[in-house]
Amino acid sequence: MSHDPHCIFCKIVEGKIPSRKVYEDDEMLAFHDIAPWAPVHFLMIPKRHIPSMAQLTADDAALMGRMLTLAPQLALQEGCKPYPEGGFRLLCNNGQEGGQEVHHLHIHVMGGPRPWLKG
Ligand code: 5GP
Ligand code: ZN
């Protein structure tokens, strides 16, 4: 399924739910988390509705590679200090026991001075 009408992140992609955008292109979107745990906390998502990493296929390798290689650049853009003194954390929850609450694949990118609310 490329779009799920009940999915909040699909609604964010469509602009039906507002978000503070960090980055956008044809395939992906990055926006600030509504309940940040860290001074910098945004989410990177594919625009296509992929429920979690469990549904990825070989065809998604380039997309996932682009997301992962873009994350460090966006982290710096959003105020993370450079590696190694600064840095950032990536987190991707998958499934109920993996702690996933929104079932549209997303990578959390977190950073900034500690302490953080969580993690
Ligand atoms: P998960 O637990 O699924 O890995 O994380 C879902 C994340 O989405 C949470 O950190 C939560 O704060 C964020 N979130 C949930 N609903 C919205 C929303 O409507 N807008 C934004 N910007 N973030 C959301
Ligand atoms: Zn979705």
PDB file of C-alpha atoms and ligand atoms in Angstrom:
ATOM      1  CA  MET A   1       0.000   0.000   0.000  1.00  0.00           C
ATOM      2  CA  SER A   2       1.498   3.362  -0.969  1.00  0.00           C
ATOM      3  CA  HIS A   3      -0.869   5.434   1.152  1.00  0.00           C
ATOM      4  CA  ASP A   4      -2.985   4.581   4.198  1.00  0.00           C
ATOM      5  CA  PRO A   5      -5.850   7.050   4.801  1.00  0.00           C
ATOM      6  CA  HIS A   6      -5.829   6.258   8.536  1.00  0.00           C
ATOM      7  CA  CYS A   7      -2.086   6.770   9.007  1.00  0.00           C
ATOM      8  CA  ILE A   8      -1.033  10.005  10.728  1.00  0.00           C
ATOM      9  CA  PHE A   9       2.318  10.132   8.936  1.00  0.00           C
ATOM     10  CA  CYS A  10       0.605   9.692   5.533  1.00  0.00           C
ATOM     11  CA  LYS A  11      -1.586  12.640   6.555  1.00  0.00           C
ATOM     12  CA  ILE A  12       1.554  14.637   7.366  1.00  0.00           C
ATOM     13  CA  VAL A  13       2.974  13.729   3.909  1.00  0.00           C
ATOM     14  CA  GLU A  14      -0.244  14.993   2.327  1.00  0.00           C
ATOM     15  CA  GLY A  15      -0.264  18.182   4.415  1.00  0.00           C
ATOM     16  CA  LYS A  16      -3.571  17.235   6.100  1.00  0.00           C
ATOM     17  CA  ILE A  17      -1.783  17.351   9.466  1.00  0.00           C
ATOM     18  CA  PRO A  18       0.700  20.218   9.824  1.00  0.00           C
ATOM     19  CA  SER A  19       4.350  19.543  10.658  1.00  0.00           C
ATOM     20  CA  ARG A  20       7.547  21.516  11.081  1.00  0.00           C
ATOM     21  CA  LYS A  21       9.499  20.298   8.072  1.00  0.00           C
ATOM     22  CA  VAL A  22      13.237  19.737   8.133  1.00  0.00           C
ATOM     23  CA  TYR A  23      13.662  18.301   4.628  1.00  0.00           C
ATOM     24  CA  GLU A  24      11.536  17.089   1.730  1.00  0.00           C
ATOM     25  CA  ASP A  25      12.097  15.507  -1.655  1.00  0.00           C
ATOM     26  CA  ASP A  26      10.105  13.200  -3.948  1.00  0.00           C
ATOM     27  CA  GLU A  27      10.662  10.115  -1.819  1.00  0.00           C
ATOM     28  CA  MET A  28      11.147  11.254   1.761  1.00  0.00           C
ATOM     29  CA  LEU A  29      10.168  13.780   4.371  1.00  0.00           C
ATOM     30  CA  ALA A  30      11.787  14.859   7.635  1.00  0.00           C
ATOM     31  CA  PHE A  31       9.913  16.810  10.323  1.00  0.00           C
ATOM     32  CA  HIS A  32      10.258  17.664  14.003  1.00  0.00           C
ATOM     33  CA  ASP A  33       8.829  15.187  16.510  1.00  0.00           C
ATOM     34  CA  ILE A  34       5.777  16.627  18.277  1.00  0.00           C
ATOM     35  CA  ALA A  35       7.064  15.378  21.667  1.00  0.00           C
ATOM     36  CA  PRO A  36      10.869  15.706  21.522  1.00  0.00           C
ATOM     37  CA  TRP A  37      13.071  13.724  23.923  1.00  0.00           C
ATOM     38  CA  ALA A  38      16.201  15.656  23.064  1.00  0.00           C
ATOM     39  CA  PRO A  39      17.050  19.270  22.118  1.00  0.00           C
ATOM     40  CA  VAL A  40      17.161  18.107  18.478  1.00  0.00           C
ATOM     41  CA  HIS A  41      14.571  15.442  17.635  1.00  0.00           C
ATOM     42  CA  PHE A  42      13.151  14.928  14.188  1.00  0.00           C
ATOM     43  CA  LEU A  43      11.784  11.993  12.209  1.00  0.00           C
ATOM     44  CA  MET A  44      12.739  10.854   8.718  1.00  0.00           C
ATOM     45  CA  ILE A  45      10.077   8.924   6.793  1.00  0.00           C
ATOM     46  CA  PRO A  46       9.593   7.542   3.302  1.00  0.00           C
ATOM     47  CA  LYS A  47       6.608   9.274   1.689  1.00  0.00           C
ATOM     48  CA  ARG A  48       5.291   5.878   0.637  1.00  0.00           C
ATOM     49  CA  HIS A  49       3.402   4.033   3.383  1.00  0.00           C
ATOM     50  CA  ILE A  50       5.750   1.269   4.530  1.00  0.00           C
ATOM     51  CA  PRO A  51       4.510   0.060   7.948  1.00  0.00           C
ATOM     52  CA  SER A  52       7.942  -0.831   9.376  1.00  0.00           C
ATOM     53  CA  MET A  53      11.365  -2.154   8.416  1.00  0.00           C
ATOM     54  CA  ALA A  54       9.804  -5.645   8.432  1.00  0.00           C
ATOM     55  CA  GLN A  55       8.153  -4.849   5.081  1.00  0.00           C
ATOM     56  CA  LEU A  56      11.317  -3.624   3.324  1.00  0.00           C
ATOM     57  CA  THR A  57      12.386  -5.386   0.139  1.00  0.00           C
ATOM     58  CA  ALA A  58      15.549  -5.201  -1.931  1.00  0.00           C
ATOM     59  CA  ASP A  59      13.869  -2.465  -3.993  1.00  0.00           C
ATOM     60  CA  ASP A  60      13.937  -0.203  -0.912  1.00  0.00           C
ATOM     61  CA  ALA A  61      17.704  -0.473  -0.392  1.00  0.00           C
ATOM     62  CA  ALA A  62      18.515   2.758  -2.249  1.00  0.00           C
ATOM     63  CA  LEU A  63      15.805   4.701  -0.418  1.00  0.00           C
ATOM     64  CA  MET A  64      16.979   3.468   2.987  1.00  0.00           C
ATOM     65  CA  GLY A  65      20.564   4.212   2.012  1.00  0.00           C
ATOM     66  CA  ARG A  66      19.619   7.744   1.063  1.00  0.00           C
ATOM     67  CA  MET A  67      17.788   8.253   4.353  1.00  0.00           C
ATOM     68  CA  LEU A  68      20.739   7.000   6.398  1.00  0.00           C
ATOM     69  CA  THR A  69      23.314   9.044   4.514  1.00  0.00           C
ATOM     70  CA  LEU A  70      21.194  12.206   4.707  1.00  0.00           C
ATOM     71  CA  ALA A  71      20.616  11.882   8.478  1.00  0.00           C
ATOM     72  CA  PRO A  72      24.058  13.250   9.532  1.00  0.00           C
ATOM     73  CA  GLN A  73      23.681  16.283   7.266  1.00  0.00           C
ATOM     74  CA  LEU A  74      20.207  17.071   8.601  1.00  0.00           C
ATOM     75  CA  ALA A  75      21.418  16.576  12.189  1.00  0.00           C
ATOM     76  CA  LEU A  76      24.056  19.274  11.659  1.00  0.00           C
ATOM     77  CA  GLN A  77      21.549  21.516   9.875  1.00  0.00           C
ATOM     78  CA  GLU A  78      19.180  21.232  12.867  1.00  0.00           C
ATOM     79  CA  GLY A  79      21.851  22.204  15.385  1.00  0.00           C
ATOM     80  CA  CYS A  80      23.703  19.062  16.436  1.00  0.00           C
ATOM     81  CA  LYS A  81      27.381  19.748  17.037  1.00  0.00           C
ATOM     82  CA  PRO A  82      29.801  17.858  14.777  1.00  0.00           C
ATOM     83  CA  TYR A  83      31.139  14.391  15.545  1.00  0.00           C
ATOM     84  CA  PRO A  84      32.838  13.387  17.801  1.00  0.00           C
ATOM     85  CA  GLU A  85      32.101  16.044  20.485  1.00  0.00           C
ATOM     86  CA  GLY A  86      28.528  16.481  19.326  1.00  0.00           C
ATOM     87  CA  GLY A  87      26.966  13.701  17.286  1.00  0.00           C
ATOM     88  CA  PHE A  88      23.478  12.297  17.069  1.00  0.00           C
ATOM     89  CA  ARG A  89      21.467   9.146  17.697  1.00  0.00           C
ATOM     90  CA  LEU A  90      19.354   7.205  15.217  1.00  0.00           C
ATOM     91  CA  LEU A  91      16.507   5.007  16.444  1.00  0.00           C
ATOM     92  CA  CYS A  92      14.027   2.923  14.483  1.00  0.00           C
ATOM     93  CA  ASN A  93      11.330   1.096  16.459  1.00  0.00           C
ATOM     94  CA  ASN A  94       9.660  -1.849  14.704  1.00  0.00           C
ATOM     95  CA  GLY A  95       6.537  -3.632  15.896  1.00  0.00           C
ATOM     96  CA  GLN A  96       4.880  -3.699  19.289  1.00  0.00           C
ATOM     97  CA  GLU A  97       7.740  -5.315  21.166  1.00  0.00           C
ATOM     98  CA  GLY A  98      10.102  -3.006  19.309  1.00  0.00           C
ATOM     99  CA  GLY A  99       8.281  -0.045  20.836  1.00  0.00           C
ATOM    100  CA  GLN A 100       6.696   1.234  17.610  1.00  0.00           C
ATOM    101  CA  GLU A 101       3.620   3.422  18.097  1.00  0.00           C
ATOM    102  CA  VAL A 102       3.140   4.909  14.636  1.00  0.00           C
ATOM    103  CA  HIS A 103       3.091   2.180  11.996  1.00  0.00           C
ATOM    104  CA  HIS A 104       4.663   4.138   9.136  1.00  0.00           C
ATOM    105  CA  LEU A 105       8.396   3.506   8.984  1.00  0.00           C
ATOM    106  CA  HIS A 106      10.343   6.344  10.615  1.00  0.00           C
ATOM    107  CA  ILE A 107      13.855   6.955  11.818  1.00  0.00           C
ATOM    108  CA  HIS A 108      14.239   9.151  14.903  1.00  0.00           C
ATOM    109  CA  VAL A 109      17.235  11.493  14.738  1.00  0.00           C
ATOM    110  CA  MET A 110      18.155  12.918  18.136  1.00  0.00           C
ATOM    111  CA  GLY A 111      20.957  15.075  19.391  1.00  0.00           C
ATOM    112  CA  GLY A 112      22.012  18.180  21.290  1.00  0.00           C
ATOM    113  CA  PRO A 113      23.353  18.824  24.778  1.00  0.00           C
ATOM    114  CA  ARG A 114      22.513  16.314  27.513  1.00  0.00           C
ATOM    115  CA  PRO A 115      20.674  15.447  29.696  1.00  0.00           C
ATOM    116  CA  TRP A 116      17.815  14.326  27.456  1.00  0.00           C
ATOM    117  CA  LEU A 117      14.288  13.518  28.589  1.00  0.00           C
ATOM    118  CA  LYS A 118      14.853   9.839  27.637  1.00  0.00           C
ATOM    119  CA  GLY A 119      17.693   7.698  26.387  1.00  0.00           C
TER     120      GLY A 119
HETATM  121  P1  5GP B   1       7.509   5.450  17.641  1.00  0.00           P
HETATM  122  O1  5GP B   1       7.231   5.157  19.083  1.00  0.00           O
HETATM  123  O2  5GP B   1       6.442   4.900  16.727  1.00  0.00           O
HETATM  124  O3  5GP B   1       8.898   5.086  17.217  1.00  0.00           O
HETATM  125  O4  5GP B   1       7.509   7.030  17.522  1.00  0.00           O
HETATM  126  C1  5GP B   1       6.473   7.797  17.025  1.00  0.00           C
HETATM  127  C2  5GP B   1       6.853   9.248  17.231  1.00  0.00           C
HETATM  128  O5  5GP B   1       5.956  10.052  16.488  1.00  0.00           O
HETATM  129  C3  5GP B   1       6.773   9.724  18.685  1.00  0.00           C
HETATM  130  O6  5GP B   1       8.047  10.197  19.109  1.00  0.00           O
HETATM  131  C4  5GP B   1       5.723  10.829  18.642  1.00  0.00           C
HETATM  132  O7  5GP B   1       6.026  11.931  19.484  1.00  0.00           O
HETATM  133  C5  5GP B   1       5.708  11.243  17.188  1.00  0.00           C
HETATM  134  N1  5GP B   1       4.418  11.716  16.724  1.00  0.00           N
HETATM  135  C6  5GP B   1       3.201  11.112  16.907  1.00  0.00           C
HETATM  136  N2  5GP B   1       2.231  11.824  16.329  1.00  0.00           N
HETATM  137  C7  5GP B   1       2.831  12.904  15.744  1.00  0.00           C
HETATM  138  C8  5GP B   1       2.324  14.009  14.990  1.00  0.00           C
HETATM  139  O8  5GP B   1       1.139  14.147  14.722  1.00  0.00           O
HETATM  140  N3  5GP B   1       3.240  14.924  14.567  1.00  0.00           N
HETATM  141  C9  5GP B   1       4.578  14.794  14.837  1.00  0.00           C
HETATM  142  N4  5GP B   1       5.386  15.758  14.374  1.00  0.00           N
HETATM  143  N5  5GP B   1       5.082  13.768  15.545  1.00  0.00           N
HETATM  144  C10 5GP B   1       4.216  12.828  15.999  1.00  0.00           C
HETATM  145 ZN    ZN B   2       1.550   6.006   6.398  1.00  0.00          ZN
END
